[in-house]
């Protein structure tokens, strides 16, 4: 009898564990946004489950208007297949004699796709969420991303409507563009982090099912909260922005600066700060990277970011923004050596920055060149924070 009890005591915990799947991020949906959110959350280093109500996608059946996403879906399916094999592969037994040869499979980096499975209920589970699949099987997650019909969610939240995260037109009269976590494909538009967050609903994101770029932003935001075991309302904007930029996801909607541009990252970072602003024409934003930068356009934005810049601009009235004056400004504001900065810039001008122009101190800088130098020597994006409205915090 004691032996039988021991057997049952050993089996029951296994059964209970098998009925509840635990993950960091759960994404529910069938469209582009759901796939983008789950893949970005996985790439950002958290265990992720995508729950869909359809069979595995067929790449040959992707509509013509979505062929641009084919490389993404190829990568997604490749990773899904690799992870499925990893889960099925028996884990090596520990080598007690030689511990350095132990192969450890990091389960936190797995992407799990549960296909053609409906969910019957969504409910709160502590600070996270639980999705019921059957009466005795469920998924528990720290953060939930819904890119699906929200009816079941509305019942839990006890509200009649839920508005999905949406983009805003790029407008420099307000500072919210600095809070962007995504460039949105529809013209001069951006997605503010604040649009993703649902008031009074922690660790929950609701997005439209066809918004690929918003899906990426939601995935990075969900991953941040899950990874740091915090609330979505406490999301660190700069960390999320930096994560997306690291994966070549544009934050600013510049039509004329592609990800293949050697100065793309610097232009994106400076563009988010607003130190150099885009020209908006016919609902499209143009950075105009080869246009010469002017004193009037950069004076106030740089003063907004740096106290010492106010003194420098007071001492240098209406001067051309050539290389020599720019070096003077960044060295004064950033407490750097003028000679060392000149030498470094001359060395990197064509080799590292890949500028097509010659290194000349009297040359008026293009917006591309100025953005790259400012990003390198003052680092306004990396070193200066903004609040949830985009106001600079110095």
PDB file of N, CA and C in Angstrom, residues 53-131:
ATOM      1  N   UNK A  53      -5.243  29.681 -34.422  1.00  0.00           N
ATOM      2  CA  UNK A  53      -6.414  28.848 -34.694  1.00  0.00           C
ATOM      3  C   UNK A  53      -6.401  28.333 -36.134  1.00  0.00           C
ATOM      4  N   UNK A  54      -5.193  28.168 -36.689  1.00  0.00           N
ATOM      5  CA  UNK A  54      -5.082  27.641 -38.049  1.00  0.00           C
ATOM      6  C   UNK A  54      -3.884  26.715 -38.144  1.00  0.00           C
ATOM      7  N   UNK A  55      -3.822  25.959 -39.245  1.00  0.00           N
ATOM      8  CA  UNK A  55      -2.724  25.038 -39.466  1.00  0.00           C
ATOM      9  C   UNK A  55      -1.456  25.814 -39.803  1.00  0.00           C
ATOM     10  N   UNK A  56      -0.352  25.116 -39.866  1.00  0.00           N
ATOM     11  CA  UNK A  56       0.914  25.759 -40.217  1.00  0.00           C
ATOM     12  C   UNK A  56       0.798  26.446 -41.569  1.00  0.00           C
ATOM     13  N   UNK A  57       1.363  27.616 -41.660  1.00  0.00           N
ATOM     14  CA  UNK A  57       1.258  28.397 -42.890  1.00  0.00           C
ATOM     15  C   UNK A  57       1.965  27.715 -44.056  1.00  0.00           C
ATOM     16  N   UNK A  58       1.462  27.976 -45.238  1.00  0.00           N
ATOM     17  CA  UNK A  58       2.058  27.486 -46.471  1.00  0.00           C
ATOM     18  C   UNK A  58       2.668  28.691 -47.181  1.00  0.00           C
ATOM     19  N   UNK A  59       3.988  28.718 -47.315  1.00  0.00           N
ATOM     20  CA  UNK A  59       4.660  29.870 -47.916  1.00  0.00           C
ATOM     21  C   UNK A  59       4.221  30.098 -49.357  1.00  0.00           C
ATOM     22  N   UNK A  60       3.775  29.034 -50.006  1.00  0.00           N
ATOM     23  CA  UNK A  60       3.333  29.163 -51.402  1.00  0.00           C
ATOM     24  C   UNK A  60       1.978  29.862 -51.514  1.00  0.00           C
ATOM     25  N   UNK A  61       1.293  29.995 -50.367  1.00  0.00           N
ATOM     26  CA  UNK A  61      -0.033  30.589 -50.390  1.00  0.00           C
ATOM     27  C   UNK A  61      -0.064  32.007 -49.809  1.00  0.00           C
ATOM     28  N   UNK A  62       1.106  32.577 -49.582  1.00  0.00           N
ATOM     29  CA  UNK A  62       1.145  33.950 -49.088  1.00  0.00           C
ATOM     30  C   UNK A  62       0.668  34.876 -50.195  1.00  0.00           C
ATOM     31  N   UNK A  63      -0.298  35.771 -49.909  1.00  0.00           N
ATOM     32  CA  UNK A  63      -0.839  36.659 -50.949  1.00  0.00           C
ATOM     33  C   UNK A  63       0.236  37.545 -51.574  1.00  0.00           C
ATOM     34  N   UNK A  64      -0.014  37.944 -52.806  1.00  0.00           N
ATOM     35  CA  UNK A  64       0.950  38.751 -53.548  1.00  0.00           C
ATOM     36  C   UNK A  64       1.275  40.054 -52.824  1.00  0.00           C
ATOM     37  N   UNK A  65       0.263  40.647 -52.173  1.00  0.00           N
ATOM     38  CA  UNK A  65       0.495  41.929 -51.492  1.00  0.00           C
ATOM     39  C   UNK A  65       1.308  41.792 -50.211  1.00  0.00           C
ATOM     40  N   UNK A  66       1.633  40.551 -49.817  1.00  0.00           N
ATOM     41  CA  UNK A  66       2.438  40.329 -48.618  1.00  0.00           C
ATOM     42  C   UNK A  66       3.749  39.604 -48.940  1.00  0.00           C
ATOM     43  N   UNK A  67       4.120  39.587 -50.216  1.00  0.00           N
ATOM     44  CA  UNK A  67       5.339  38.878 -50.601  1.00  0.00           C
ATOM     45  C   UNK A  67       6.587  39.505 -49.973  1.00  0.00           C
ATOM     46  N   UNK A  68       6.496  40.783 -49.621  1.00  0.00           N
ATOM     47  CA  UNK A  68       7.636  41.448 -48.994  1.00  0.00           C
ATOM     48  C   UNK A  68       7.966  40.818 -47.630  1.00  0.00           C
ATOM     49  N   UNK A  69       6.971  40.152 -47.024  1.00  0.00           N
ATOM     50  CA  UNK A  69       7.176  39.519 -45.722  1.00  0.00           C
ATOM     51  C   UNK A  69       7.695  38.089 -45.844  1.00  0.00           C
ATOM     52  N   UNK A  70       7.901  37.608 -47.072  1.00  0.00           N
ATOM     53  CA  UNK A  70       8.318  36.224 -47.276  1.00  0.00           C
ATOM     54  C   UNK A  70       9.613  35.883 -46.533  1.00  0.00           C
ATOM     55  N   UNK A  71      10.672  36.726 -46.583  1.00  0.00           N
ATOM     56  CA  UNK A  71      11.895  36.401 -45.828  1.00  0.00           C
ATOM     57  C   UNK A  71      11.638  36.248 -44.331  1.00  0.00           C
ATOM     58  N   UNK A  72      10.738  37.086 -43.802  1.00  0.00           N
ATOM     59  CA  UNK A  72      10.417  36.973 -42.378  1.00  0.00           C
ATOM     60  C   UNK A  72       9.773  35.625 -42.078  1.00  0.00           C
ATOM     61  N   UNK A  73       8.777  35.239 -42.876  1.00  0.00           N
ATOM     62  CA  UNK A  73       8.085  33.978 -42.622  1.00  0.00           C
ATOM     63  C   UNK A  73       8.987  32.773 -42.857  1.00  0.00           C
ATOM     64  N   UNK A  74       9.925  32.879 -43.768  1.00  0.00           N
ATOM     65  CA  UNK A  74      10.900  31.804 -43.955  1.00  0.00           C
ATOM     66  C   UNK A  74      11.751  31.632 -42.705  1.00  0.00           C
ATOM     67  N   UNK A  75      12.194  32.747 -42.127  1.00  0.00           N
ATOM     68  CA  UNK A  75      12.982  32.699 -40.891  1.00  0.00           C
ATOM     69  C   UNK A  75      12.150  32.161 -39.736  1.00  0.00           C
ATOM     70  N   UNK A  76      10.885  32.583 -39.700  1.00  0.00           N
ATOM     71  CA  UNK A  76       9.989  32.138 -38.633  1.00  0.00           C
ATOM     72  C   UNK A  76       9.814  30.621 -38.674  1.00  0.00           C
ATOM     73  N   UNK A  77       9.501  30.086 -39.837  1.00  0.00           N
ATOM     74  CA  UNK A  77       9.277  28.645 -39.969  1.00  0.00           C
ATOM     75  C   UNK A  77      10.548  27.856 -39.697  1.00  0.00           C
ATOM     76  N   UNK A  78      11.688  28.402 -40.102  1.00  0.00           N
ATOM     77  CA  UNK A  78      12.964  27.730 -39.840  1.00  0.00           C
ATOM     78  C   UNK A  78      13.201  27.622 -38.349  1.00  0.00           C
ATOM     79  N   UNK A  79      12.964  28.723 -37.641  1.00  0.00           N
ATOM     80  CA  UNK A  79      13.173  28.713 -36.190  1.00  0.00           C
ATOM     81  C   UNK A  79      12.155  27.814 -35.497  1.00  0.00           C
ATOM     82  N   UNK A  80      10.916  27.844 -35.948  1.00  0.00           N
ATOM     83  CA  UNK A  80       9.889  26.992 -35.352  1.00  0.00           C
ATOM     84  C   UNK A  80      10.266  25.525 -35.501  1.00  0.00           C
ATOM     85  N   UNK A  81      10.748  25.149 -36.666  1.00  0.00           N
ATOM     86  CA  UNK A  81      11.142  23.761 -36.911  1.00  0.00           C
ATOM     87  C   UNK A  81      12.327  23.365 -36.046  1.00  0.00           C
ATOM     88  N   UNK A  82      13.323  24.243 -35.969  1.00  0.00           N
ATOM     89  CA  UNK A  82      14.497  23.953 -35.152  1.00  0.00           C
ATOM     90  C   UNK A  82      14.135  23.796 -33.683  1.00  0.00           C
ATOM     91  N   UNK A  83      13.246  24.638 -33.195  1.00  0.00           N
ATOM     92  CA  UNK A  83      12.850  24.562 -31.787  1.00  0.00           C
ATOM     93  C   UNK A  83      12.043  23.308 -31.498  1.00  0.00           C
ATOM     94  N   UNK A  84      11.195  22.918 -32.451  1.00  0.00           N
ATOM     95  CA  UNK A  84      10.415  21.691 -32.276  1.00  0.00           C
ATOM     96  C   UNK A  84      11.347  20.487 -32.172  1.00  0.00           C
ATOM     97  N   UNK A  85      12.388  20.449 -33.001  1.00  0.00           N
ATOM     98  CA  UNK A  85      13.353  19.355 -32.940  1.00  0.00           C
ATOM     99  C   UNK A  85      14.118  19.385 -31.626  1.00  0.00           C
ATOM    100  N   UNK A  86      14.435  20.595 -31.157  1.00  0.00           N
ATOM    101  CA  UNK A  86      15.165  20.726 -29.902  1.00  0.00           C
ATOM    102  C   UNK A  86      14.348  20.183 -28.733  1.00  0.00           C
ATOM    103  N   UNK A  87      13.051  20.433 -28.758  1.00  0.00           N
ATOM    104  CA  UNK A  87      12.183  19.939 -27.690  1.00  0.00           C
ATOM    105  C   UNK A  87      12.091  18.418 -27.702  1.00  0.00           C
ATOM    106  N   UNK A  88      12.150  17.824 -28.911  1.00  0.00           N
ATOM    107  CA  UNK A  88      12.017  16.370 -29.046  1.00  0.00           C
ATOM    108  C   UNK A  88      13.328  15.636 -28.779  1.00  0.00           C
ATOM    109  N   UNK A  89      14.445  16.337 -28.882  1.00  0.00           N
ATOM    110  CA  UNK A  89      15.747  15.702 -28.703  1.00  0.00           C
ATOM    111  C   UNK A  89      15.995  15.401 -27.232  1.00  0.00           C
ATOM    112  N   UNK A  90      16.352  14.155 -26.913  1.00  0.00           N
ATOM    113  CA  UNK A  90      16.635  13.809 -25.511  1.00  0.00           C
ATOM    114  C   UNK A  90      17.780  14.666 -24.972  1.00  0.00           C
ATOM    115  N   UNK A  91      17.599  15.141 -23.760  1.00  0.00           N
ATOM    116  CA  UNK A  91      18.622  15.975 -23.160  1.00  0.00           C
ATOM    117  C   UNK A  91      19.775  15.103 -22.658  1.00  0.00           C
ATOM    118  N   UNK A  92      21.026  15.524 -22.882  1.00  0.00           N
ATOM    119  CA  UNK A  92      22.177  14.720 -22.442  1.00  0.00           C
ATOM    120  C   UNK A  92      22.227  14.609 -20.918  1.00  0.00           C
ATOM    121  N   UNK A  93      22.656  13.446 -20.451  1.00  0.00           N
ATOM    122  CA  UNK A  93      22.794  13.244 -19.018  1.00  0.00           C
ATOM    123  C   UNK A  93      24.049  13.947 -18.517  1.00  0.00           C
ATOM    124  N   UNK A  94      23.996  14.476 -17.317  1.00  0.00           N
ATOM    125  CA  UNK A  94      25.173  15.166 -16.775  1.00  0.00           C
ATOM    126  C   UNK A  94      26.381  14.254 -16.706  1.00  0.00           C
ATOM    127  N   UNK A  95      27.526  14.768 -17.081  1.00  0.00           N
ATOM    128  CA  UNK A  95      28.789  14.048 -16.995  1.00  0.00           C
ATOM    129  C   UNK A  95      29.457  14.427 -15.679  1.00  0.00           C
ATOM    130  N   UNK A  96      29.314  13.543 -14.699  1.00  0.00           N
ATOM    131  CA  UNK A  96      29.811  13.865 -13.358  1.00  0.00           C
ATOM    132  C   UNK A  96      31.328  13.945 -13.310  1.00  0.00           C
ATOM    133  N   UNK A  97      31.991  13.216 -14.225  1.00  0.00           N
ATOM    134  CA  UNK A  97      33.456  13.215 -14.214  1.00  0.00           C
ATOM    135  C   UNK A  97      34.022  14.461 -14.892  1.00  0.00           C
ATOM    136  N   UNK A  98      33.301  14.956 -15.892  1.00  0.00           N
ATOM    137  CA  UNK A  98      33.805  16.118 -16.624  1.00  0.00           C
ATOM    138  C   UNK A  98      32.652  17.093 -16.859  1.00  0.00           C
ATOM    139  N   UNK A  99      32.421  17.970 -15.928  1.00  0.00           N
ATOM    140  CA  UNK A  99      31.283  18.874 -15.985  1.00  0.00           C
ATOM    141  C   UNK A  99      31.388  19.889 -17.124  1.00  0.00           C
ATOM    142  N   UNK A 100      32.588  20.115 -17.627  1.00  0.00           N
ATOM    143  CA  UNK A 100      32.744  21.090 -18.702  1.00  0.00           C
ATOM    144  C   UNK A 100      32.123  20.604 -20.006  1.00  0.00           C
ATOM    145  N   UNK A 101      31.849  19.297 -20.099  1.00  0.00           N
ATOM    146  CA  UNK A 101      31.272  18.749 -21.323  1.00  0.00           C
ATOM    147  C   UNK A 101      29.755  18.641 -21.274  1.00  0.00           C
ATOM    148  N   UNK A 102      29.153  19.128 -20.204  1.00  0.00           N
ATOM    149  CA  UNK A 102      27.697  19.065 -20.084  1.00  0.00           C
ATOM    150  C   UNK A 102      27.073  20.070 -21.051  1.00  0.00           C
ATOM    151  N   UNK A 103      26.186  19.589 -21.907  1.00  0.00           N
ATOM    152  CA  UNK A 103      25.492  20.459 -22.846  1.00  0.00           C
ATOM    153  C   UNK A 103      24.168  20.883 -22.247  1.00  0.00           C
ATOM    154  N   UNK A 104      23.970  22.155 -22.069  1.00  0.00           N
ATOM    155  CA  UNK A 104      22.750  22.668 -21.447  1.00  0.00           C
ATOM    156  C   UNK A 104      21.882  23.306 -22.522  1.00  0.00           C
ATOM    157  N   UNK A 105      20.633  22.869 -22.613  1.00  0.00           N
ATOM    158  CA  UNK A 105      19.680  23.464 -23.538  1.00  0.00           C
ATOM    159  C   UNK A 105      18.906  24.543 -22.793  1.00  0.00           C
ATOM    160  N   UNK A 106      19.035  25.786 -23.235  1.00  0.00           N
ATOM    161  CA  UNK A 106      18.376  26.907 -22.559  1.00  0.00           C
ATOM    162  C   UNK A 106      16.934  27.000 -23.042  1.00  0.00           C
ATOM    163  N   UNK A 107      16.019  26.495 -22.226  1.00  0.00           N
ATOM    164  CA  UNK A 107      14.609  26.454 -22.641  1.00  0.00           C
ATOM    165  C   UNK A 107      13.987  27.830 -22.721  1.00  0.00           C
ATOM    166  N   UNK A 108      14.613  28.854 -22.106  1.00  0.00           N
ATOM    167  CA  UNK A 108      14.040  30.201 -22.157  1.00  0.00           C
ATOM    168  C   UNK A 108      14.149  30.810 -23.546  1.00  0.00           C
ATOM    169  N   UNK A 109      14.925  30.177 -24.430  1.00  0.00           N
ATOM    170  CA  UNK A 109      15.086  30.725 -25.763  1.00  0.00           C
ATOM    171  C   UNK A 109      14.260  29.971 -26.801  1.00  0.00           C
ATOM    172  N   UNK A 110      13.252  29.252 -26.357  1.00  0.00           N
ATOM    173  CA  UNK A 110      12.452  28.457 -27.279  1.00  0.00           C
ATOM    174  C   UNK A 110      11.193  29.194 -27.718  1.00  0.00           C
ATOM    175  N   UNK A 111      10.882  29.039 -28.988  1.00  0.00           N
ATOM    176  CA  UNK A 111       9.629  29.543 -29.543  1.00  0.00           C
ATOM    177  C   UNK A 111       8.727  28.349 -29.796  1.00  0.00           C
ATOM    178  N   UNK A 112       7.571  28.345 -29.191  1.00  0.00           N
ATOM    179  CA  UNK A 112       6.635  27.226 -29.339  1.00  0.00           C
ATOM    180  C   UNK A 112       5.376  27.731 -30.021  1.00  0.00           C
ATOM    181  N   UNK A 113       5.000  27.084 -31.109  1.00  0.00           N
ATOM    182  CA  UNK A 113       3.794  27.460 -31.844  1.00  0.00           C
ATOM    183  C   UNK A 113       2.760  26.358 -31.672  1.00  0.00           C
ATOM    184  N   UNK A 114       1.627  26.709 -31.095  1.00  0.00           N
ATOM    185  CA  UNK A 114       0.520  25.754 -30.927  1.00  0.00           C
ATOM    186  C   UNK A 114      -0.519  26.088 -31.983  1.00  0.00           C
ATOM    187  N   UNK A 115      -0.678  25.187 -32.954  1.00  0.00           N
ATOM    188  CA  UNK A 115      -1.497  25.475 -34.130  1.00  0.00           C
ATOM    189  C   UNK A 115      -2.908  24.907 -33.994  1.00  0.00           C
ATOM    190  N   UNK A 116      -3.809  25.559 -34.703  1.00  0.00           N
ATOM    191  CA  UNK A 116      -5.182  25.069 -34.862  1.00  0.00           C
ATOM    192  C   UNK A 116      -5.818  24.687 -33.525  1.00  0.00           C
ATOM    193  N   UNK A 117      -5.612  25.548 -32.534  1.00  0.00           N
ATOM    194  CA  UNK A 117      -6.128  25.268 -31.195  1.00  0.00           C
ATOM    195  C   UNK A 117      -6.898  26.474 -30.682  1.00  0.00           C
ATOM    196  N   UNK A 118      -8.139  26.244 -30.352  1.00  0.00           N
ATOM    197  CA  UNK A 118      -8.970  27.325 -29.822  1.00  0.00           C
ATOM    198  C   UNK A 118      -8.754  27.455 -28.324  1.00  0.00           C
ATOM    199  N   UNK A 119      -9.071  28.608 -27.805  1.00  0.00           N
ATOM    200  CA  UNK A 119      -9.026  28.811 -26.363  1.00  0.00           C
ATOM    201  C   UNK A 119     -10.439  29.159 -25.901  1.00  0.00           C
ATOM    202  N   UNK A 120     -10.794  28.659 -24.745  1.00  0.00           N
ATOM    203  CA  UNK A 120     -12.167  28.818 -24.266  1.00  0.00           C
ATOM    204  C   UNK A 120     -12.328  29.997 -23.312  1.00  0.00           C
ATOM    205  N   UNK A 121     -11.221  30.401 -22.696  1.00  0.00           N
ATOM    206  CA  UNK A 121     -11.332  31.444 -21.668  1.00  0.00           C
ATOM    207  C   UNK A 121      -9.973  32.103 -21.456  1.00  0.00           C
ATOM    208  N   UNK A 122      -9.990  33.370 -21.103  1.00  0.00           N
ATOM    209  CA  UNK A 122      -8.785  34.089 -20.671  1.00  0.00           C
ATOM    210  C   UNK A 122      -9.083  34.682 -19.302  1.00  0.00           C
ATOM    211  N   UNK A 123      -8.147  34.548 -18.392  1.00  0.00           N
ATOM    212  CA  UNK A 123      -8.371  35.133 -17.078  1.00  0.00           C
ATOM    213  C   UNK A 123      -7.042  35.523 -16.440  1.00  0.00           C
ATOM    214  N   UNK A 124      -7.142  36.358 -15.437  1.00  0.00           N
ATOM    215  CA  UNK A 124      -5.972  36.765 -14.694  1.00  0.00           C
ATOM    216  C   UNK A 124      -5.417  35.588 -13.894  1.00  0.00           C
ATOM    217  N   UNK A 125      -4.074  35.560 -13.783  1.00  0.00           N
ATOM    218  CA  UNK A 125      -3.411  34.573 -12.943  1.00  0.00           C
ATOM    219  C   UNK A 125      -2.270  35.289 -12.233  1.00  0.00           C
ATOM    220  N   UNK A 126      -2.560  35.779 -11.035  1.00  0.00           N
ATOM    221  CA  UNK A 126      -1.591  36.600 -10.340  1.00  0.00           C
ATOM    222  C   UNK A 126      -1.400  37.906 -11.099  1.00  0.00           C
ATOM    223  N   UNK A 127      -0.145  38.258 -11.387  1.00  0.00           N
ATOM    224  CA  UNK A 127       0.122  39.452 -12.177  1.00  0.00           C
ATOM    225  C   UNK A 127       0.126  39.152 -13.670  1.00  0.00           C
ATOM    226  N   UNK A 128      -0.012  37.862 -14.009  1.00  0.00           N
ATOM    227  CA  UNK A 128      -0.004  37.452 -15.409  1.00  0.00           C
ATOM    228  C   UNK A 128      -1.364  37.010 -15.901  1.00  0.00           C
ATOM    229  N   UNK A 129      -1.355  36.051 -16.843  1.00  0.00           N
ATOM    230  CA  UNK A 129      -2.585  35.633 -17.500  1.00  0.00           C
ATOM    231  C   UNK A 129      -2.622  34.121 -17.698  1.00  0.00           C
ATOM    232  N   UNK A 130      -3.835  33.600 -17.816  1.00  0.00           N
ATOM    233  CA  UNK A 130      -4.029  32.178 -18.106  1.00  0.00           C
ATOM    234  C   UNK A 130      -5.049  32.031 -19.225  1.00  0.00           C
ATOM    235  N   UNK A 131      -4.697  31.266 -20.239  1.00  0.00           N
ATOM    236  CA  UNK A 131      -5.612  30.961 -21.337  1.00  0.00           C
ATOM    237  C   UNK A 131      -6.004  29.496 -21.238  1.00  0.00           C
TER     238      UNK A 131
END
